[in-house]
Coordinates of C-alpha atoms in Angstrom, one line a residue:
Chain A
M1 CA 15.6 25.3 18.5
A2 CA 19.1 24.7 17.3
A3 CA 18.9 21.4 18.4
F4 CA 15.9 20.5 16.0
K5 CA 17.8 21.6 12.2
D6 CA 16.8 20.4 9.0
E7 CA 18.9 21.0 6.3
L8 CA 16.2 23.9 3.7
D9 CA 15.3 22.7 0.1
P10 CA 16.9 25.9 -2.0
I11 CA 13.6 26.1 -4.0
S12 CA 10.8 25.5 -1.7
G13 CA 12.2 26.3 1.1
R14 CA 10.6 22.9 3.2
K15 CA 12.9 21.0 4.4
V16 CA 14.3 18.9 2.2
L17 CA 13.4 15.0 1.2
V18 CA 16.9 13.3 1.2
E19 CA 19.9 13.8 3.5
N20 CA 23.3 15.0 3.0
N21 CA 22.9 16.6 -1.3
L22 CA 22.9 13.5 -2.7
T23 CA 22.9 12.6 -6.5
F24 CA 20.6 10.6 -7.9
A25 CA 22.8 8.1 -8.1
Q26 CA 23.9 7.5 -4.9
V27 CA 20.1 7.7 -4.0
T28 CA 20.0 4.0 -6.7
D29 CA 23.5 3.0 -5.1
A30 CA 21.7 3.5 -0.9
V31 CA 18.8 1.6 -2.5
A32 CA 20.4 -0.8 -4.2
A33 CA 23.0 -1.6 -2.2
P34 CA 20.8 -4.1 0.7
I35 CA 19.5 -6.3 -2.0
E36 CA 23.3 -6.6 -4.5
A37 CA 24.9 -7.3 -0.3
P38 CA 22.7 -9.6 1.8
S39 CA 24.3 -9.2 5.5
A40 CA 24.4 -11.8 7.7
R41 CA 21.4 -9.9 9.8
W42 CA 19.2 -10.8 6.6
W43 CA 19.8 -14.2 7.6
A44 CA 19.3 -13.9 11.4
F45 CA 15.5 -12.3 11.0
F46 CA 15.1 -14.7 8.1
L47 CA 15.7 -17.9 10.4
V48 CA 14.1 -16.5 12.8
S49 CA 11.1 -15.5 11.3
V50 CA 10.7 -19.2 9.2
S51 CA 11.1 -20.4 12.4
M52 CA 7.5 -18.7 13.3
L53 CA 6.7 -19.5 10.4
G54 CA 6.6 -23.0 11.4
V55 CA 4.9 -22.4 13.9
L56 CA 2.0 -21.9 11.7
V57 CA 1.9 -24.5 9.3
V58 CA 1.9 -26.9 12.9
S59 CA -1.1 -24.9 14.0
L60 CA -3.2 -24.8 11.2
G61 CA -1.9 -28.5 10.4
W62 CA -3.6 -29.7 14.5
L63 CA -6.7 -27.0 12.8
F64 CA -7.8 -28.8 10.4
W65 CA -7.3 -32.5 11.9
E66 CA -9.0 -31.5 15.2
G67 CA -11.8 -28.6 13.9
V68 CA -12.1 -25.3 16.8
G69 CA -12.5 -27.0 19.4
I70 CA -9.0 -26.9 20.1
W71 CA -8.9 -23.0 20.4
G72 CA -10.1 -21.6 23.7
L73 CA -13.7 -20.3 22.3
N74 CA -16.5 -21.1 24.6
N75 CA -20.5 -20.5 23.9
P76 CA -20.9 -17.0 24.5
V77 CA -17.6 -16.6 23.2
A78 CA -17.5 -17.9 19.2
W79 CA -15.5 -15.6 18.0
G80 CA -12.3 -15.5 20.1
W81 CA -8.3 -14.7 18.5
A82 CA -9.4 -15.9 14.7
I83 CA -11.1 -12.0 14.6
V84 CA -9.6 -10.9 17.1
N85 CA -6.2 -11.2 15.5
F86 CA -8.5 -10.8 11.9
V87 CA -9.9 -6.9 12.4
F88 CA -5.3 -6.2 14.8
W89 CA -4.1 -7.0 10.9
V90 CA -6.4 -5.8 8.8
G91 CA -6.4 -2.0 10.8
I92 CA -2.1 -3.0 9.9
G93 CA -3.0 -3.3 6.6
H94 CA -4.9 1.0 5.9
A95 CA -2.0 2.4 6.8
G96 CA 0.1 1.3 3.7
T97 CA -3.2 3.0 1.5
L98 CA -3.0 5.2 3.5
I99 CA 0.5 6.6 2.8
S100 CA -0.2 5.6 -0.8
A101 CA -3.0 6.4 -1.5
V102 CA -4.1 9.3 0.9
L103 CA -1.5 11.8 1.7
F104 CA 0.0 11.1 -2.2
L105 CA -3.9 13.2 -3.1
F106 CA -2.5 15.9 -0.2
R107 CA 0.1 15.9 -2.1
Q108 CA 2.2 15.3 0.8
K109 CA 6.3 14.4 -1.0
W110 CA 7.9 13.3 2.6
R111 CA 5.4 9.5 1.4
T112 CA 7.6 8.9 -1.2
S113 CA 10.9 7.1 0.7
I114 CA 7.9 4.8 2.8
N115 CA 4.7 4.3 0.7
R116 CA 7.3 1.1 -1.1
A117 CA 7.8 -0.4 2.7
S118 CA 4.6 -0.1 4.3
E119 CA 2.3 -0.7 0.8
A120 CA 4.5 -4.2 1.6
M121 CA 3.9 -4.4 5.3
T122 CA 0.1 -3.5 3.8
I123 CA -0.5 -6.1 1.5
F124 CA 1.5 -9.0 4.0
A125 CA -0.9 -8.4 7.4
V126 CA -4.3 -8.4 4.7
I127 CA -2.3 -11.4 3.5
C128 CA -2.2 -12.8 7.4
A129 CA -6.0 -11.1 8.2
L130 CA -7.3 -13.6 5.7
L131 CA -6.4 -16.2 7.1
F132 CA -8.2 -16.3 10.0
P133 CA -11.3 -16.3 8.8
T134 CA -10.5 -18.2 6.4
V135 CA -9.2 -21.2 9.2
H136 CA -12.0 -20.1 11.8
A137 CA -14.6 -20.5 9.0
G138 CA -14.2 -24.4 10.4
R139 CA -14.0 -25.9 6.8
P140 CA -11.7 -23.9 5.4
W141 CA -12.1 -26.0 1.9
V142 CA -15.8 -24.7 0.8
L143 CA -14.5 -21.7 1.7
Y144 CA -16.1 -20.7 -1.8
W145 CA -19.8 -21.0 -1.0
T146 CA -19.2 -17.0 0.3
L147 CA -18.5 -16.2 -3.9
P148 CA -21.9 -16.6 -5.6
L149 CA -20.8 -19.7 -8.1
P150 CA -23.9 -21.1 -9.3
N151 CA -23.9 -24.8 -7.6
Q152 CA -26.4 -27.5 -7.7
M153 CA -29.1 -26.7 -5.3
G154 CA -29.6 -23.0 -6.8
M155 CA -28.7 -21.4 -3.9
W156 CA -26.7 -18.3 -3.5
P157 CA -24.9 -16.1 -1.1
N158 CA -26.8 -13.8 1.6
F159 CA -25.6 -10.2 -0.1
R160 CA -27.5 -9.1 3.3
S161 CA -25.2 -9.9 5.4
P162 CA -22.1 -8.2 7.0
L163 CA -19.5 -11.0 6.6
L164 CA -20.2 -11.1 3.0
W165 CA -19.4 -7.8 2.4
D166 CA -16.5 -8.3 4.2
V167 CA -15.7 -10.6 2.3
F168 CA -15.8 -8.9 -0.8
A169 CA -14.0 -5.2 0.6
V170 CA -11.1 -7.5 1.7
S171 CA -10.3 -8.9 -1.2
T172 CA -11.1 -6.4 -3.7
Y173 CA -9.4 -4.3 -1.3
F174 CA -5.6 -7.1 -1.2
T175 CA -6.4 -7.0 -5.8
V176 CA -6.3 -3.3 -5.4
S177 CA -3.0 -2.9 -2.7
L178 CA -1.0 -5.5 -5.0
L179 CA -1.6 -3.9 -8.1
F180 CA -0.9 -0.6 -6.8
W181 CA 1.9 -1.7 -5.1
Y182 CA 3.2 -3.6 -8.6
V183 CA 2.2 -0.6 -10.9
G184 CA 4.7 1.5 -8.0
L185 CA 7.7 -1.6 -8.2
I186 CA 7.8 -1.0 -12.2
P187 CA 10.2 1.6 -12.5
D188 CA 12.3 0.4 -10.1
L189 CA 12.0 -3.5 -10.2
A190 CA 13.9 -1.8 -14.3
T191 CA 16.5 0.2 -12.1
M192 CA 17.2 -3.6 -10.7
R193 CA 17.6 -4.9 -14.3
D194 CA 19.9 -2.6 -15.6
R195 CA 22.1 -2.5 -12.7
A196 CA 21.5 -6.6 -12.4
K197 CA 25.0 -8.3 -13.0
S198 CA 23.7 -11.9 -13.9
T199 CA 21.5 -13.2 -16.8
V200 CA 19.3 -14.6 -13.4
R201 CA 19.1 -11.7 -12.3
R202 CA 18.5 -9.8 -15.2
V203 CA 16.4 -12.1 -16.4
A204 CA 13.8 -11.9 -13.3
Y205 CA 14.0 -8.3 -12.8
G206 CA 13.4 -8.0 -16.9
A207 CA 10.5 -10.0 -16.8
F208 CA 8.4 -7.6 -14.5
A209 CA 9.7 -4.9 -15.3
L210 CA 7.6 -5.1 -18.7
G211 CA 10.2 -3.3 -20.7
W212 CA 9.7 -0.3 -19.2
R213 CA 12.3 1.8 -20.9
G214 CA 11.0 5.7 -18.6
S215 CA 9.9 7.1 -21.3
T216 CA 7.6 10.5 -20.4
R217 CA 5.2 9.1 -23.7
H218 CA 4.3 6.0 -20.8
W219 CA 5.0 8.3 -17.2
L220 CA 2.1 9.9 -18.6
H221 CA -0.1 7.5 -18.5
Y222 CA 1.4 5.6 -16.2
E223 CA 1.4 8.9 -13.6
K224 CA -2.3 9.7 -14.3
A225 CA -3.1 5.8 -13.8
Y226 CA -1.0 6.2 -10.6
L227 CA -3.2 9.8 -10.0
I228 CA -6.5 7.7 -10.2
L229 CA -6.0 4.4 -8.4
A230 CA -4.4 7.2 -5.5
G231 CA -8.7 8.3 -5.8
I232 CA -10.2 4.4 -5.6
A233 CA -7.9 4.0 -3.3
T234 CA -8.8 6.3 -0.8
P235 CA -12.8 5.5 -0.4
L236 CA -11.8 1.9 -0.8
V237 CA -9.7 2.1 2.4
L238 CA -12.6 4.1 4.4
S239 CA -15.0 1.0 3.2
V240 CA -13.2 -2.1 3.9
H241 CA -12.3 -1.1 8.2
T242 CA -16.0 0.5 7.1
I243 CA -17.2 -2.9 6.7
V244 CA -15.0 -4.7 9.1
S245 CA -17.1 -2.4 11.8
F246 CA -20.1 -3.6 10.6
D247 CA -19.5 -6.9 11.0
F248 CA -20.2 -6.0 15.0
A249 CA -21.5 -3.1 14.8
V250 CA -24.9 -4.2 12.4
S251 CA -25.4 -7.0 15.2
Q252 CA -27.9 -6.4 18.1
L253 CA -25.3 -7.4 20.4
P254 CA -24.6 -4.1 23.9
G255 CA -20.8 -2.5 23.0
W256 CA -22.1 -4.1 18.9
H257 CA -24.7 -2.0 18.4
T258 CA -23.3 1.5 17.8
T259 CA -23.2 3.5 15.2
I260 CA -19.3 5.6 16.3
F261 CA -17.6 2.4 14.5
P262 CA -17.2 2.8 11.0
P263 CA -15.3 5.9 11.9
Y264 CA -13.2 4.7 15.3
F265 CA -12.3 1.6 13.2
V266 CA -11.1 3.5 11.3
A267 CA -9.1 6.1 13.2
G268 CA -8.1 2.7 15.3
A269 CA -7.1 0.7 11.4
I270 CA -4.6 4.1 10.3
F271 CA -3.2 4.5 14.1
S272 CA -2.1 1.1 14.2
G273 CA -0.8 0.6 10.9
F274 CA 1.7 3.8 11.3
G275 CA 1.7 2.0 15.0
M276 CA 3.8 -1.0 12.7
V277 CA 5.5 1.1 10.1
L278 CA 7.5 2.7 13.4
T279 CA 8.0 -0.6 14.0
L280 CA 9.8 -2.1 10.5
L281 CA 11.5 1.4 9.1
V282 CA 13.3 2.3 12.3
P283 CA 15.4 -0.9 12.6
L284 CA 15.3 -0.4 8.2
R285 CA 16.8 2.6 8.1
K286 CA 19.5 1.6 10.3
W287 CA 20.3 -1.8 9.1
F288 CA 19.9 -0.3 5.6
R289 CA 21.8 3.0 6.3
L290 CA 18.7 5.1 4.7
E291 CA 19.3 7.2 7.3
A292 CA 18.9 10.3 4.4
L293 CA 15.9 9.1 2.4
I294 CA 13.5 7.6 5.4
T295 CA 15.1 11.4 7.7
I296 CA 14.0 11.8 11.3
K297 CA 11.3 13.7 9.3
H298 CA 10.3 11.6 8.3
L299 CA 8.7 10.1 11.4
E300 CA 8.2 12.8 12.6
N301 CA 5.1 13.3 10.2
M302 CA 4.8 9.8 11.7
A303 CA 4.7 10.8 15.1
K304 CA 2.3 13.5 14.5
I305 CA 0.3 11.6 12.8
I306 CA 0.0 8.7 15.3
L307 CA -1.3 11.3 17.7
V308 CA -4.0 12.7 16.0
T309 CA -5.4 9.0 15.0
G310 CA -4.9 8.7 18.7
M311 CA -6.6 10.7 20.2
M312 CA -10.4 10.5 17.7
V313 CA -9.1 6.5 19.2
G314 CA -9.4 8.2 22.7
Y315 CA -12.1 10.7 21.5
A316 CA -14.5 7.6 21.1
Y317 CA -13.4 5.0 23.8
G318 CA -14.7 8.1 25.8
M319 CA -18.0 8.6 23.7
E320 CA -19.5 5.1 23.7
F321 CA -19.3 5.9 27.3
F322 CA -21.6 8.6 26.9
I323 CA -23.6 7.5 24.7
A324 CA -24.6 4.3 26.4
W325 CA -25.0 6.4 30.0
Y326 CA -26.9 8.4 28.0
S327 CA -28.9 6.5 25.8
G328 CA -30.7 4.8 29.5
N329 CA -30.7 1.6 27.8
P330 CA -29.1 -0.6 30.8
Y331 CA -27.8 -3.5 28.1
E332 CA -25.4 -1.1 27.1
Q333 CA -24.9 1.1 30.1
Y334 CA -23.6 -3.0 31.6
A335 CA -22.1 -3.3 28.4
F336 CA -19.7 -0.6 29.0
A337 CA -19.2 -0.8 33.1
N338 CA -18.9 -4.5 32.0
R339 CA -16.2 -4.1 29.7
A340 CA -13.6 -1.3 32.1
F341 CA -14.5 -2.9 35.1
G342 CA -16.0 -6.5 35.4
D343 CA -13.3 -9.9 34.6
Y344 CA -11.9 -8.4 31.6
W345 CA -10.4 -5.4 33.4
W346 CA -6.9 -5.3 32.5
A347 CA -7.5 -5.4 28.9
Y348 CA -9.8 -2.4 28.5
W349 CA -6.7 -1.0 30.4
T350 CA -4.0 -2.0 28.6
M351 CA -6.0 -0.4 25.8
V352 CA -6.6 3.0 27.2
S353 CA -3.2 2.9 28.2
C354 CA -0.9 1.7 25.2
N355 CA -3.3 4.4 22.8
V356 CA -4.8 7.1 24.5
I357 CA -1.6 7.6 26.8
S358 CA 2.0 6.2 25.8
P359 CA 1.3 8.7 22.5
Q360 CA 0.6 11.9 24.3
L361 CA 4.3 11.7 24.6
F362 CA 4.7 13.0 21.2
W363 CA 3.4 16.0 22.3
F364 CA 7.9 16.3 22.6
K365 CA 9.3 17.2 19.9
A366 CA 13.0 15.1 21.3
V367 CA 10.2 12.2 21.9
R368 CA 9.8 12.5 17.9
R369 CA 12.9 12.8 16.7
S370 CA 14.1 9.8 18.5
P371 CA 14.1 7.0 16.6
L372 CA 14.4 4.8 19.9
A373 CA 11.5 6.1 22.0
L374 CA 9.7 5.9 18.1
F375 CA 10.4 2.1 18.2
I376 CA 9.6 1.8 21.9
I377 CA 5.8 4.0 22.1
S378 CA 5.1 1.9 18.5
I379 CA 5.3 -1.6 19.8
F380 CA 2.8 0.0 22.7
V381 CA 0.4 1.1 19.6
N382 CA 0.5 -2.6 18.3
I383 CA 0.0 -4.6 21.6
G384 CA -2.3 -1.4 23.0
M385 CA -4.5 -2.6 19.4
W386 CA -4.6 -5.8 19.5
F387 CA -5.8 -5.5 22.7
E388 CA -8.8 -3.2 21.1
R389 CA -10.1 -5.6 18.9
F390 CA -9.9 -8.1 22.1
V391 CA -11.6 -5.8 24.3
I392 CA -14.6 -5.1 21.6
T393 CA -14.6 -9.0 20.9
V394 CA -14.7 -11.0 24.2
T395 CA -16.9 -8.2 26.8
S396 CA -19.0 -7.8 24.4
L397 CA -19.6 -11.5 24.1
H398 CA -18.7 -13.2 27.2
H399 CA -21.7 -11.1 29.3
D400 CA -24.1 -11.5 26.9
F401 CA -28.2 -10.9 27.5
L402 CA -29.0 -14.5 28.8
P403 CA -26.5 -14.5 33.0
S404 CA -27.0 -18.5 32.6
S405 CA -25.0 -18.2 29.3
W406 CA -22.8 -15.4 31.0
D407 CA -18.9 -17.9 30.7
Y408 CA -15.0 -16.4 31.0
Y409 CA -12.9 -17.1 27.7
S410 CA -9.3 -17.2 27.6
P411 CA -7.5 -18.8 24.7
T412 CA -5.3 -22.6 24.5
I413 CA -1.7 -22.6 24.2
W414 CA -4.0 -23.0 19.9
D415 CA -4.5 -19.9 20.1
V416 CA -0.9 -18.8 20.8
S417 CA 0.9 -20.7 18.6
T418 CA -1.1 -19.2 15.3
L419 CA -0.7 -15.8 16.1
I420 CA 3.1 -16.3 17.1
G421 CA 2.5 -17.8 13.3
S422 CA 0.9 -14.9 11.4
F423 CA 4.1 -12.9 13.3
G424 CA 6.4 -15.5 12.0
L425 CA 4.0 -15.4 8.4
F426 CA 4.2 -11.6 8.7
F427 CA 7.9 -11.1 8.6
T428 CA 8.4 -14.2 6.6
L429 CA 7.1 -12.2 3.7
F430 CA 8.8 -8.9 4.8
C431 CA 12.0 -10.0 4.7
L432 CA 11.7 -11.9 0.9
F433 CA 10.5 -7.9 0.2
V434 CA 13.5 -6.1 1.5
R435 CA 15.8 -8.7 -0.1
F436 CA 15.0 -9.2 -3.2
L437 CA 12.7 -5.6 -3.8
P438 CA 14.3 -1.8 -3.4
V439 CA 12.7 -1.5 -0.3
I440 CA 12.5 2.8 -1.2
A441 CA 10.5 4.3 -4.4
L442 CA 13.9 5.0 -6.3
A443 CA 11.7 7.7 -9.0
E444 CA 9.3 8.2 -6.7
V445 CA 12.0 10.0 -4.3
K446 CA 14.3 10.6 -7.5
S447 CA 10.7 13.2 -8.7
V448 CA 10.2 15.3 -5.3
M449 CA 14.3 16.1 -5.1
P450 CA 15.5 19.3 -5.8
I451 CA 17.8 18.3 -8.4
A452 CA 14.8 16.5 -9.9
D453 CA 12.8 20.4 -10.7
P454 CA 13.7 21.8 -14.3
H455 CA 13.5 24.5 -12.8
Y456 CA 16.4 23.9 -10.4
G457 CA 19.3 26.2 -10.7
D458 CA 16.4 29.2 -12.1
H459 CA 16.8 30.3 -8.4
G460 CA 20.8 31.3 -8.0
D461 CA 20.9 29.0 -5.2
G462 CA 24.1 28.2 -6.2
H463 CA 24.6 24.9 -5.6
H464 CA 25.6 23.0 -9.3
H465 CA 25.9 18.9 -8.9
E466 CA 27.3 16.6 -11.2
Chain B
M1 CA 30.8 2.9 -31.6
S2 CA 31.3 1.4 -35.2
K3 CA 29.6 -1.2 -37.0
P4 CA 28.4 -2.1 -40.5
K5 CA 27.0 0.2 -43.3
H6 CA 24.1 -2.5 -43.7
K7 CA 22.4 -2.4 -40.2
K8 CA 19.4 -0.2 -39.9
I9 CA 19.3 2.3 -38.0
F10 CA 16.2 2.7 -35.7
G11 CA 17.2 6.7 -34.7
L12 CA 18.9 8.6 -33.5
M13 CA 19.7 9.3 -28.8
A14 CA 20.5 12.1 -27.5
E15 CA 22.0 12.1 -23.8
Y16 CA 21.7 15.1 -21.3
D17 CA 22.8 15.1 -17.2
T18 CA 20.1 16.7 -15.7
A19 CA 16.3 16.9 -15.8
K20 CA 16.9 21.2 -16.4
A21 CA 19.1 20.2 -19.2
I22 CA 16.2 17.6 -21.4
F23 CA 13.7 20.0 -21.1
K24 CA 15.3 22.9 -21.8
A25 CA 15.6 20.2 -25.6
C26 CA 12.8 18.8 -25.2
E27 CA 11.1 22.2 -26.2
K28 CA 13.2 22.8 -28.6
V29 CA 12.6 19.3 -30.2
R30 CA 9.1 20.4 -29.9
D31 CA 9.3 23.5 -32.0
A32 CA 11.7 21.7 -34.8
G33 CA 8.1 20.1 -36.0
Y34 CA 9.1 15.8 -35.0
E35 CA 6.3 13.3 -34.4
K36 CA 8.4 10.4 -34.5
W37 CA 10.5 10.6 -31.0
D38 CA 10.8 10.5 -27.0
S39 CA 12.3 11.7 -24.3
Y40 CA 13.2 8.7 -21.5
T41 CA 13.5 9.3 -17.5
P42 CA 14.1 8.1 -15.1
F43 CA 11.2 9.5 -12.5
P44 CA 8.2 11.8 -14.2
V45 CA 10.2 15.1 -14.2
H46 CA 7.4 17.7 -14.1
N47 CA 5.3 19.4 -17.4
L48 CA 7.2 16.9 -19.6
D49 CA 4.9 16.3 -21.4
K50 CA 3.8 20.1 -21.7
A51 CA 7.4 20.6 -23.3
M52 CA 6.9 17.9 -25.5
G53 CA 3.6 18.6 -27.3
L54 CA 2.1 15.5 -25.5
K55 CA -1.8 15.6 -25.5
P56 CA -3.6 14.2 -21.6
S57 CA -3.7 10.2 -21.2
I58 CA -6.8 9.6 -21.7
L59 CA -6.9 6.5 -18.8
G60 CA -9.8 7.8 -17.0
V61 CA -12.5 7.5 -19.6
I62 CA -11.7 3.8 -19.6
V63 CA -11.5 3.4 -16.2
F64 CA -15.2 5.3 -16.1
C65 CA -16.8 3.2 -17.6
C66 CA -14.9 0.0 -15.7
G67 CA -16.1 1.6 -13.2
M68 CA -19.7 2.0 -14.7
T69 CA -19.5 -1.9 -15.8
G70 CA -18.6 -3.3 -12.3
A71 CA -20.8 -1.5 -10.1
A72 CA -23.4 -1.9 -11.8
S73 CA -23.8 -6.2 -12.9
A74 CA -22.7 -6.3 -8.9
M75 CA -26.0 -4.6 -8.9
L76 CA -27.4 -6.5 -11.1
L77 CA -26.1 -9.3 -10.1
Q78 CA -27.6 -9.1 -6.3
W79 CA -31.0 -7.7 -7.4
W80 CA -31.5 -11.1 -10.1
T81 CA -30.4 -13.6 -7.3
S82 CA -32.6 -12.3 -4.6
T83 CA -35.6 -11.1 -6.7
V84 CA -35.9 -13.3 -10.1
D85 CA -33.3 -16.4 -9.6
Y86 CA -33.7 -17.4 -5.5
P87 CA -36.0 -15.4 -3.5
V88 CA -36.0 -15.7 -0.1
I89 CA -37.1 -13.2 2.6
I90 CA -34.3 -12.4 5.1
A91 CA -34.6 -10.6 8.2
A92 CA -38.3 -9.0 7.2
K93 CA -36.4 -7.3 4.4
P94 CA -37.7 -6.6 0.9
Y95 CA -36.7 -9.6 -2.1
F96 CA -34.1 -5.9 -3.2
S97 CA -33.2 -4.8 -0.2
Y98 CA -31.3 -2.4 -2.5
Q99 CA -29.6 -0.1 0.4
A100 CA -28.0 -3.4 1.5
F101 CA -26.4 -4.1 -1.9
I102 CA -24.0 -0.7 -1.6
P103 CA -21.2 -2.6 0.2
V104 CA -20.7 -5.5 -2.7
T105 CA -21.8 -3.0 -5.7
F106 CA -19.2 0.2 -4.8
E107 CA -15.9 -3.0 -3.9
L108 CA -16.4 -4.0 -7.1
G109 CA -16.8 -0.7 -8.6
I110 CA -13.3 -0.4 -7.3
L111 CA -12.2 -3.1 -8.3
L112 CA -13.1 -2.8 -12.0
S113 CA -11.9 0.3 -12.2
A114 CA -8.2 -0.3 -10.5
F115 CA -7.8 -3.7 -13.7
G116 CA -8.9 -0.6 -15.3
A117 CA -5.8 1.8 -14.3
V118 CA -3.4 -0.8 -14.9
F119 CA -4.3 -2.9 -17.1
G120 CA -5.4 0.0 -19.7
M121 CA -1.8 2.5 -18.5
L122 CA -0.2 -0.9 -19.3
G123 CA -2.5 -1.0 -23.3
L124 CA -1.8 2.9 -23.7
N125 CA 1.5 2.0 -23.3
K126 CA 1.8 -1.5 -25.0
L127 CA 3.2 -3.1 -22.3
P128 CA 5.0 -5.8 -22.0
Q129 CA 7.7 -4.8 -25.2
W130 CA 10.5 -6.5 -23.2
Y131 CA 12.6 -5.9 -26.6
H132 CA 12.9 -2.1 -27.4
S133 CA 16.0 -1.1 -30.0
L134 CA 17.3 1.1 -27.3
F135 CA 18.3 -1.2 -24.9
N136 CA 20.8 -2.0 -27.8
S137 CA 22.4 1.1 -26.1
E138 CA 25.0 0.2 -23.5
R139 CA 24.8 4.3 -22.4
F140 CA 20.9 3.6 -22.5
S141 CA 20.9 2.0 -18.9
R142 CA 21.7 4.2 -17.2
V143 CA 17.8 5.8 -18.0
T144 CA 16.6 3.9 -15.2
D145 CA 19.1 5.5 -12.7
D146 CA 19.9 9.2 -13.5
R147 CA 20.6 9.5 -16.7
F148 CA 17.7 11.7 -19.1
F149 CA 17.6 10.9 -23.3
I150 CA 16.0 11.3 -26.1
C151 CA 16.0 9.6 -28.8
I152 CA 14.6 10.5 -32.8
E153 CA 13.7 8.0 -33.9
T154 CA 14.4 7.6 -38.4
N155 CA 10.9 7.0 -39.1
D156 CA 9.9 10.8 -38.7
P157 CA 9.6 13.0 -41.9
K158 CA 12.0 15.3 -41.2
F159 CA 14.5 13.5 -39.7
D160 CA 18.1 13.3 -41.6
F161 CA 21.7 12.4 -40.0
E162 CA 22.9 15.5 -41.0
R163 CA 20.2 18.1 -40.0
T164 CA 18.6 16.0 -36.7
R165 CA 22.2 15.3 -35.4
K166 CA 22.4 18.6 -35.9
L167 CA 19.3 20.1 -33.6
L168 CA 21.0 17.4 -31.2
E169 CA 23.8 19.4 -30.4
G170 CA 22.5 22.0 -29.4
T171 CA 20.3 21.7 -27.4
G172 CA 23.5 20.4 -24.5
A173 CA 23.7 16.9 -25.6
V174 CA 26.7 15.0 -23.4
H175 CA 26.1 12.3 -25.4
I176 CA 24.4 11.6 -29.3
E177 CA 25.2 8.3 -30.5
E178 CA 22.8 6.2 -33.5
I179 CA 20.6 3.4 -31.9
E180 CA 20.5 0.0 -34.3
D181 CA 17.1 -1.5 -34.9

């Protein structure tokens, strides 16, 4: 189709990852420009985000003063929005590591222009995620009880509990993601240091650049470290959402006690994470004028991953129902019938429409290559994946084994304000990130450009760049 | 660049404008038998370490040791707390329910591997090192942008101002300068 013609790499013959024949210096300038000259639009977004962060501060202040009773929790539904939001945010966090680690191991070079922003998204999403179980615990000031610290009672945490595994999994995930992100940032911080016009900038970037000077003897260990981090982050990212799913699957509750949960949660996490990456990057590439670096081809690739993982999630929804019927267990069968046709039918069908039906539009190339369509569908994916966690958590709890304890759960204004506030925290951190750090991994993007190849020009392609 | 003669010189720095040029230049410097020299690039140029004749990184060994330490100490901690220090029967499981101890063991193994990879890499590279003689060069600031450099240090046994400069000039360098220590 002539309408979808992309520039091709003269050596590999594949689609180029940096369009318009940019030179290395032009790539550096394009990425550094938004940091060096902030726009009015940035301020608008930042102020809105900070206002939402204020909503979080007020909500948490009232929560700490009054207790978790301000939320809509009731007797059967003791896990309300706090756990829904936790799983939602942790899931979003998974795309960053998938892009930086799994795609790295598969030598998917297109990852280089989206990995920095996705990893930042991961770290900020995990911060939001960690917030919810912390405040849901009721007494966040004694959260250190989850750690194996010697104490006067001589007691230790219960290492057989999935909730404790979660503490180790999510905090390890946060630490490793932060380290991975920082290692990737070191050469780019050096770039910012070397471009700095003011002493403050030079010292600030220089301090974190650790004196990086691009030495090949350093790159040798650096690339090894990057490969190893990718190698260990890959099983880590799979383990984290597996363990999050254990919070549910290891319990005895119908609707939760299923062996499909770990792979189903991991697929959903990747699906929602890529949704959020698109939500962030589609506007960002336009406003920061990075279309030549985050090309339409990059967006198209992400749309394909969303399509694949969306179908995996759809398969899991179907298989859950099949197994519930096939098991012959009346409690299991009731839990699923109640999910689709009970009190919360509207949540279930919102989830199915957003997660299973809306990504099907990505079968069409024109949709995959339309930033506007991608943005709209990515919002549906975000909504759908929030509803998925709501459906799993609430529908299984609100009608448990004993009909006398059944109840309908609805959130209060404080549930809503805390969720909005967590978006405020996320977007405030993301605004600060795009304001002060290169949103594209410069050194990595340069290394996948055709002119970076030491054999560039050997094939007589006739291109000469200065 | 004019400078007083008594200043100590760190090395001779040659500048290149393409990845291809520095690749060829590194092979020449390597074949000339220099030891104390290095190349500097804005991104890792593929196989440049081989063109320089560098040995592979030993980081993997460090990470393996760290990872095994993390996993072993996690299992040891869980075994000791639940069988020796404070045995409690939970959910009718044995005191040493090693199957349930796998997640924490795995996570701590990963955590220490990551520390080993990052801090091991910084240690092998002797970073942070906020001062380096090359930062004295105005032109070297483009190493993090779009230029490629080779610096042969004066303390290399084969270093000789005349011959080394001649060698670098023969490698297609676009600029050569002396770097103060």
